[in-house]
């Protein structure tokens, strides 16, 4: 039986660090409030010259280097993003061009913060059906461009970054064991970027209403996130015939430390089995899990044979999980 397997990871975050103390100077907030409510201490912000494909390019190059592969070895490029360079061409097409790949397909997917795990679901199927041999999947976001820096609640949450993985087939009993994706479009109003699309095109009025920025009902989003992620994590483990104690590492979407802790508690996982880097980067949406996975690999926290659970939650609403055997 052919399975899909992540053979390499890479990540990139911009150099510029904005700390909670920096934000205290521009909005009515405190380092204490942000740290206590979210776990975030600082975030990275892209340079004015950097778009999502530029961040994706850096992450992809690092993954290719780790895999000892050349761009020509890739036969499909998928970018998960809700902050594309532009509506079209896709960010994946810009990335493909930067990498110098000529012969592959390239497209974006958008499931907001769940985009990367949705991408794993898709890539895994495409590998198992042998439609593609080797897929480059990148989560890349420049959320700082769609964050209202005058709205103190969402602006403390988000950051920029990119994470990449290379996926190919294996006949070994390892790789992406299962994936699960879900959505509830009825809850779309909890977190959205309303302006600039075909519903509310760019106009002076739209800009005056600041609809080009993320709008979020934080408290309600929080409650749904805790409920759905706890349930999804438990079900993913159970459906694969495992007990939570057999999990080596949980790599959750980094949206809020309290959401992460609630899932860990439900699974009875000790702190050392939960990967957290939210304090450094905030919520980087589709980039958060591949950045965390790459850091976990480099920190030696992922070993052959380990069961690793990835889980994400985001606008849509969407949520998704992937169980890996490394
Ligand atoms: N600094 C200081 N005070 C702030 C603040 C800030 N940046 N933002 C909000 N507050 C204030 C509010 O005005 C409110 O004040 P009040 O009690 O006087 O009315 C108080 O803090 C509590 O606000 P609330 O929104 O209830 O806080 P919360 O505990 O829900 O935390 C979030 C807010 C955004 C951190 C939290 O709801 C959250 O993380 N939600 C999930 C968001 C998310 O994950 N979104 C992405 C999904 S992928």
Short mmCIF file of N, CA, C and O and ligand atoms in Angstrom, two decimals, residues 27-30 33-34 37-38 112-114 151-158 191 216-223 225 253 255-256 258-259 283 285 313-315 317, ligand 1:
data_model
loop_
_atom_site.label_atom_id
_atom_site.label_comp_id
_atom_site.label_asym_id
_atom_site.label_seq_id
_atom_site.Cartn_x
_atom_site.Cartn_y
_atom_site.Cartn_z
N UNK A 27 -0.86 51.13 20.70
CA UNK A 27 -2.27 50.86 21.01
C UNK A 27 -2.46 50.70 22.51
O UNK A 27 -1.50 50.50 23.25
N UNK A 28 -3.74 50.75 22.94
CA UNK A 28 -4.07 50.66 24.36
C UNK A 28 -4.04 49.18 24.80
O UNK A 28 -5.06 48.51 24.81
N UNK A 29 -2.85 48.70 25.10
CA UNK A 29 -2.70 47.30 25.51
C UNK A 29 -1.50 47.18 26.45
O UNK A 29 -0.77 48.17 26.65
N UNK A 30 -1.31 45.99 27.01
CA UNK A 30 -0.12 45.76 27.85
C UNK A 30 0.47 44.39 27.52
O UNK A 30 -0.24 43.49 27.09
N UNK A 33 -1.39 41.75 29.47
CA UNK A 33 -2.69 41.32 28.92
C UNK A 33 -2.46 40.33 27.76
O UNK A 33 -3.07 39.26 27.72
N UNK A 34 -1.58 40.70 26.86
CA UNK A 34 -1.38 39.85 25.66
C UNK A 34 -0.81 38.49 26.08
O UNK A 34 -1.28 37.44 25.63
N UNK A 37 -3.53 36.38 28.03
CA UNK A 37 -4.69 35.93 27.25
C UNK A 37 -4.34 35.06 26.06
O UNK A 37 -5.17 34.31 25.57
N UNK A 38 -3.08 35.20 25.56
CA UNK A 38 -2.76 34.51 24.31
C UNK A 38 -1.48 33.67 24.36
O UNK A 38 -1.32 32.77 23.55
N UNK A 112 -8.02 29.25 5.25
CA UNK A 112 -7.52 30.13 6.31
C UNK A 112 -6.47 29.38 7.15
O UNK A 112 -5.59 28.74 6.58
N UNK A 113 -6.61 29.43 8.47
CA UNK A 113 -5.55 28.84 9.32
C UNK A 113 -5.46 27.33 9.20
O UNK A 113 -4.45 26.73 9.58
N UNK A 114 -6.50 26.68 8.67
CA UNK A 114 -6.46 25.22 8.48
C UNK A 114 -5.83 24.84 7.14
O UNK A 114 -5.77 23.65 6.80
N UNK A 151 -6.93 48.30 15.66
CA UNK A 151 -7.93 47.48 16.36
C UNK A 151 -7.16 46.56 17.32
O UNK A 151 -6.55 45.57 16.92
N UNK A 152 -7.21 46.91 18.61
CA UNK A 152 -6.24 46.30 19.55
C UNK A 152 -6.42 44.80 19.78
O UNK A 152 -5.50 44.14 20.23
N UNK A 153 -7.62 44.27 19.51
CA UNK A 153 -7.77 42.83 19.81
C UNK A 153 -7.13 41.96 18.72
O UNK A 153 -6.23 41.18 19.02
N UNK A 154 -7.54 42.08 17.44
CA UNK A 154 -6.87 41.19 16.46
C UNK A 154 -5.40 41.52 16.23
O UNK A 154 -4.60 40.63 15.97
N UNK A 155 -5.03 42.81 16.36
CA UNK A 155 -3.66 43.16 15.94
C UNK A 155 -2.57 42.57 16.81
O UNK A 155 -1.44 42.44 16.39
N UNK A 156 -2.93 42.16 18.05
CA UNK A 156 -1.89 41.57 18.89
C UNK A 156 -1.66 40.09 18.56
O UNK A 156 -0.69 39.48 19.00
N UNK A 157 -2.57 39.52 17.75
CA UNK A 157 -2.56 38.06 17.55
C UNK A 157 -1.67 37.58 16.42
O UNK A 157 -1.12 36.48 16.49
N UNK A 158 -1.60 38.37 15.33
CA UNK A 158 -1.08 37.79 14.08
C UNK A 158 0.39 38.12 13.78
O UNK A 158 0.92 39.13 14.24
N UNK A 191 -14.87 35.03 11.87
CA UNK A 191 -13.57 35.60 11.48
C UNK A 191 -13.53 35.69 9.96
O UNK A 191 -13.69 34.69 9.27
N UNK A 216 -12.96 40.04 13.56
CA UNK A 216 -13.03 38.80 14.33
C UNK A 216 -13.88 38.96 15.58
O UNK A 216 -13.79 39.98 16.26
N UNK A 217 -14.71 37.95 15.83
CA UNK A 217 -15.41 37.90 17.12
C UNK A 217 -14.61 36.92 17.98
O UNK A 217 -14.85 35.70 17.96
N UNK A 218 -13.60 37.49 18.65
CA UNK A 218 -12.58 36.67 19.31
C UNK A 218 -13.13 35.69 20.32
O UNK A 218 -12.75 34.51 20.32
N UNK A 219 -14.00 36.19 21.17
CA UNK A 219 -14.50 35.36 22.26
C UNK A 219 -15.29 34.15 21.76
O UNK A 219 -15.11 33.02 22.21
N UNK A 220 -16.18 34.40 20.76
CA UNK A 220 -16.99 33.29 20.21
C UNK A 220 -16.10 32.32 19.44
O UNK A 220 -16.27 31.10 19.52
N UNK A 221 -15.14 32.88 18.68
CA UNK A 221 -14.20 32.02 17.93
C UNK A 221 -13.46 31.11 18.90
O UNK A 221 -13.29 29.91 18.65
N UNK A 222 -13.03 31.69 20.00
CA UNK A 222 -12.28 30.95 21.02
C UNK A 222 -13.08 29.73 21.50
O UNK A 222 -12.56 28.61 21.55
N UNK A 223 -14.35 29.96 21.81
CA UNK A 223 -15.17 28.87 22.37
C UNK A 223 -15.36 27.74 21.35
O UNK A 223 -15.25 26.56 21.68
N UNK A 225 -13.37 27.07 18.85
CA UNK A 225 -12.06 26.45 18.62
C UNK A 225 -11.77 25.40 19.69
O UNK A 225 -11.37 24.27 19.38
N UNK A 253 -2.12 24.11 15.72
CA UNK A 253 -2.10 25.48 15.18
C UNK A 253 -1.87 26.44 16.34
O UNK A 253 -2.49 26.29 17.40
N UNK A 255 -2.69 29.49 17.71
CA UNK A 255 -3.58 30.66 17.69
C UNK A 255 -3.69 31.30 19.06
O UNK A 255 -3.73 32.52 19.17
N UNK A 256 -3.71 30.45 20.09
CA UNK A 256 -3.84 30.95 21.45
C UNK A 256 -3.38 29.84 22.39
O UNK A 256 -3.84 28.70 22.27
N UNK A 258 -4.07 29.22 25.35
CA UNK A 258 -5.14 28.62 26.16
C UNK A 258 -5.92 27.57 25.37
O UNK A 258 -6.38 26.58 25.92
N UNK A 259 -6.06 27.79 24.05
CA UNK A 259 -6.74 26.79 23.21
C UNK A 259 -5.87 25.53 23.16
O UNK A 259 -6.35 24.40 23.29
N UNK A 283 0.05 34.12 15.78
CA UNK A 283 -0.71 33.27 14.87
C UNK A 283 -0.30 33.59 13.42
O UNK A 283 -0.59 34.68 12.93
N UNK A 285 -1.33 31.78 10.85
CA UNK A 285 -2.35 31.14 10.02
C UNK A 285 -1.83 29.86 9.36
O UNK A 285 -1.30 29.00 10.06
N UNK A 313 -7.31 25.03 13.11
CA UNK A 313 -8.64 25.63 13.20
C UNK A 313 -8.56 27.04 12.61
O UNK A 313 -7.58 27.73 12.85
N UNK A 314 -9.55 27.43 11.83
CA UNK A 314 -9.47 28.78 11.27
C UNK A 314 -10.74 29.27 10.63
O UNK A 314 -11.81 28.63 10.74
N UNK A 315 -10.62 30.40 9.95
CA UNK A 315 -11.75 31.04 9.29
C UNK A 315 -12.44 30.09 8.34
O UNK A 315 -11.82 29.22 7.73
N UNK A 317 -16.03 28.65 9.16
CA UNK A 317 -14.92 28.10 9.95
C UNK A 317 -14.44 26.78 9.35
O UNK A 317 -15.23 26.04 8.73
N1 LIG B 1 -5.24 44.75 25.22
C1 LIG B 1 -5.89 45.01 26.38
N2 LIG B 1 -7.19 44.76 26.57
C2 LIG B 1 -7.86 44.21 25.54
C3 LIG B 1 -7.24 43.92 24.29
C4 LIG B 1 -5.88 44.22 24.18
N3 LIG B 1 -5.18 43.95 23.04
N4 LIG B 1 -8.16 43.39 23.46
C5 LIG B 1 -9.31 43.33 24.15
N5 LIG B 1 -9.14 43.83 25.39
C6 LIG B 1 -10.12 43.97 26.47
C7 LIG B 1 -11.55 43.99 25.95
O1 LIG B 1 -11.94 45.29 25.56
C8 LIG B 1 -12.32 43.51 27.17
O2 LIG B 1 -12.45 44.58 28.06
P1 LIG B 1 -13.78 44.76 28.97
O3 LIG B 1 -13.84 43.53 29.82
O4 LIG B 1 -13.51 46.02 29.72
O5 LIG B 1 -14.91 44.84 28.00
C9 LIG B 1 -11.38 42.50 27.82
O6 LIG B 1 -10.07 42.79 27.30
C10 LIG B 1 -11.73 41.06 27.50
O7 LIG B 1 -11.97 40.95 26.10
P2 LIG B 1 -12.32 39.57 25.44
O8 LIG B 1 -12.45 39.75 23.97
O9 LIG B 1 -13.49 38.95 26.19
O10 LIG B 1 -11.01 38.73 25.79
P3 LIG B 1 -10.70 37.22 25.60
O11 LIG B 1 -10.33 36.61 26.88
O12 LIG B 1 -11.75 36.53 24.76
O13 LIG B 1 -9.38 37.27 24.73
C11 LIG B 1 -8.72 36.92 22.43
C12 LIG B 1 -9.41 37.85 23.44
C13 LIG B 1 -8.82 37.53 21.06
C14 LIG B 1 -7.27 36.81 22.86
C15 LIG B 1 -9.37 35.53 22.49
O14 LIG B 1 -10.78 35.67 22.39
C16 LIG B 1 -8.92 34.64 21.38
O15 LIG B 1 -7.76 34.29 21.29
N6 LIG B 1 -9.85 34.20 20.50
C17 LIG B 1 -9.55 33.30 19.45
C18 LIG B 1 -8.99 34.07 18.33
C19 LIG B 1 -8.42 33.18 17.31
O16 LIG B 1 -7.83 32.20 17.62
N7 LIG B 1 -8.60 33.60 16.08
C20 LIG B 1 -8.02 32.97 14.99
C21 LIG B 1 -8.62 31.66 14.72
S1 LIG B 1 -7.49 30.78 13.78
#
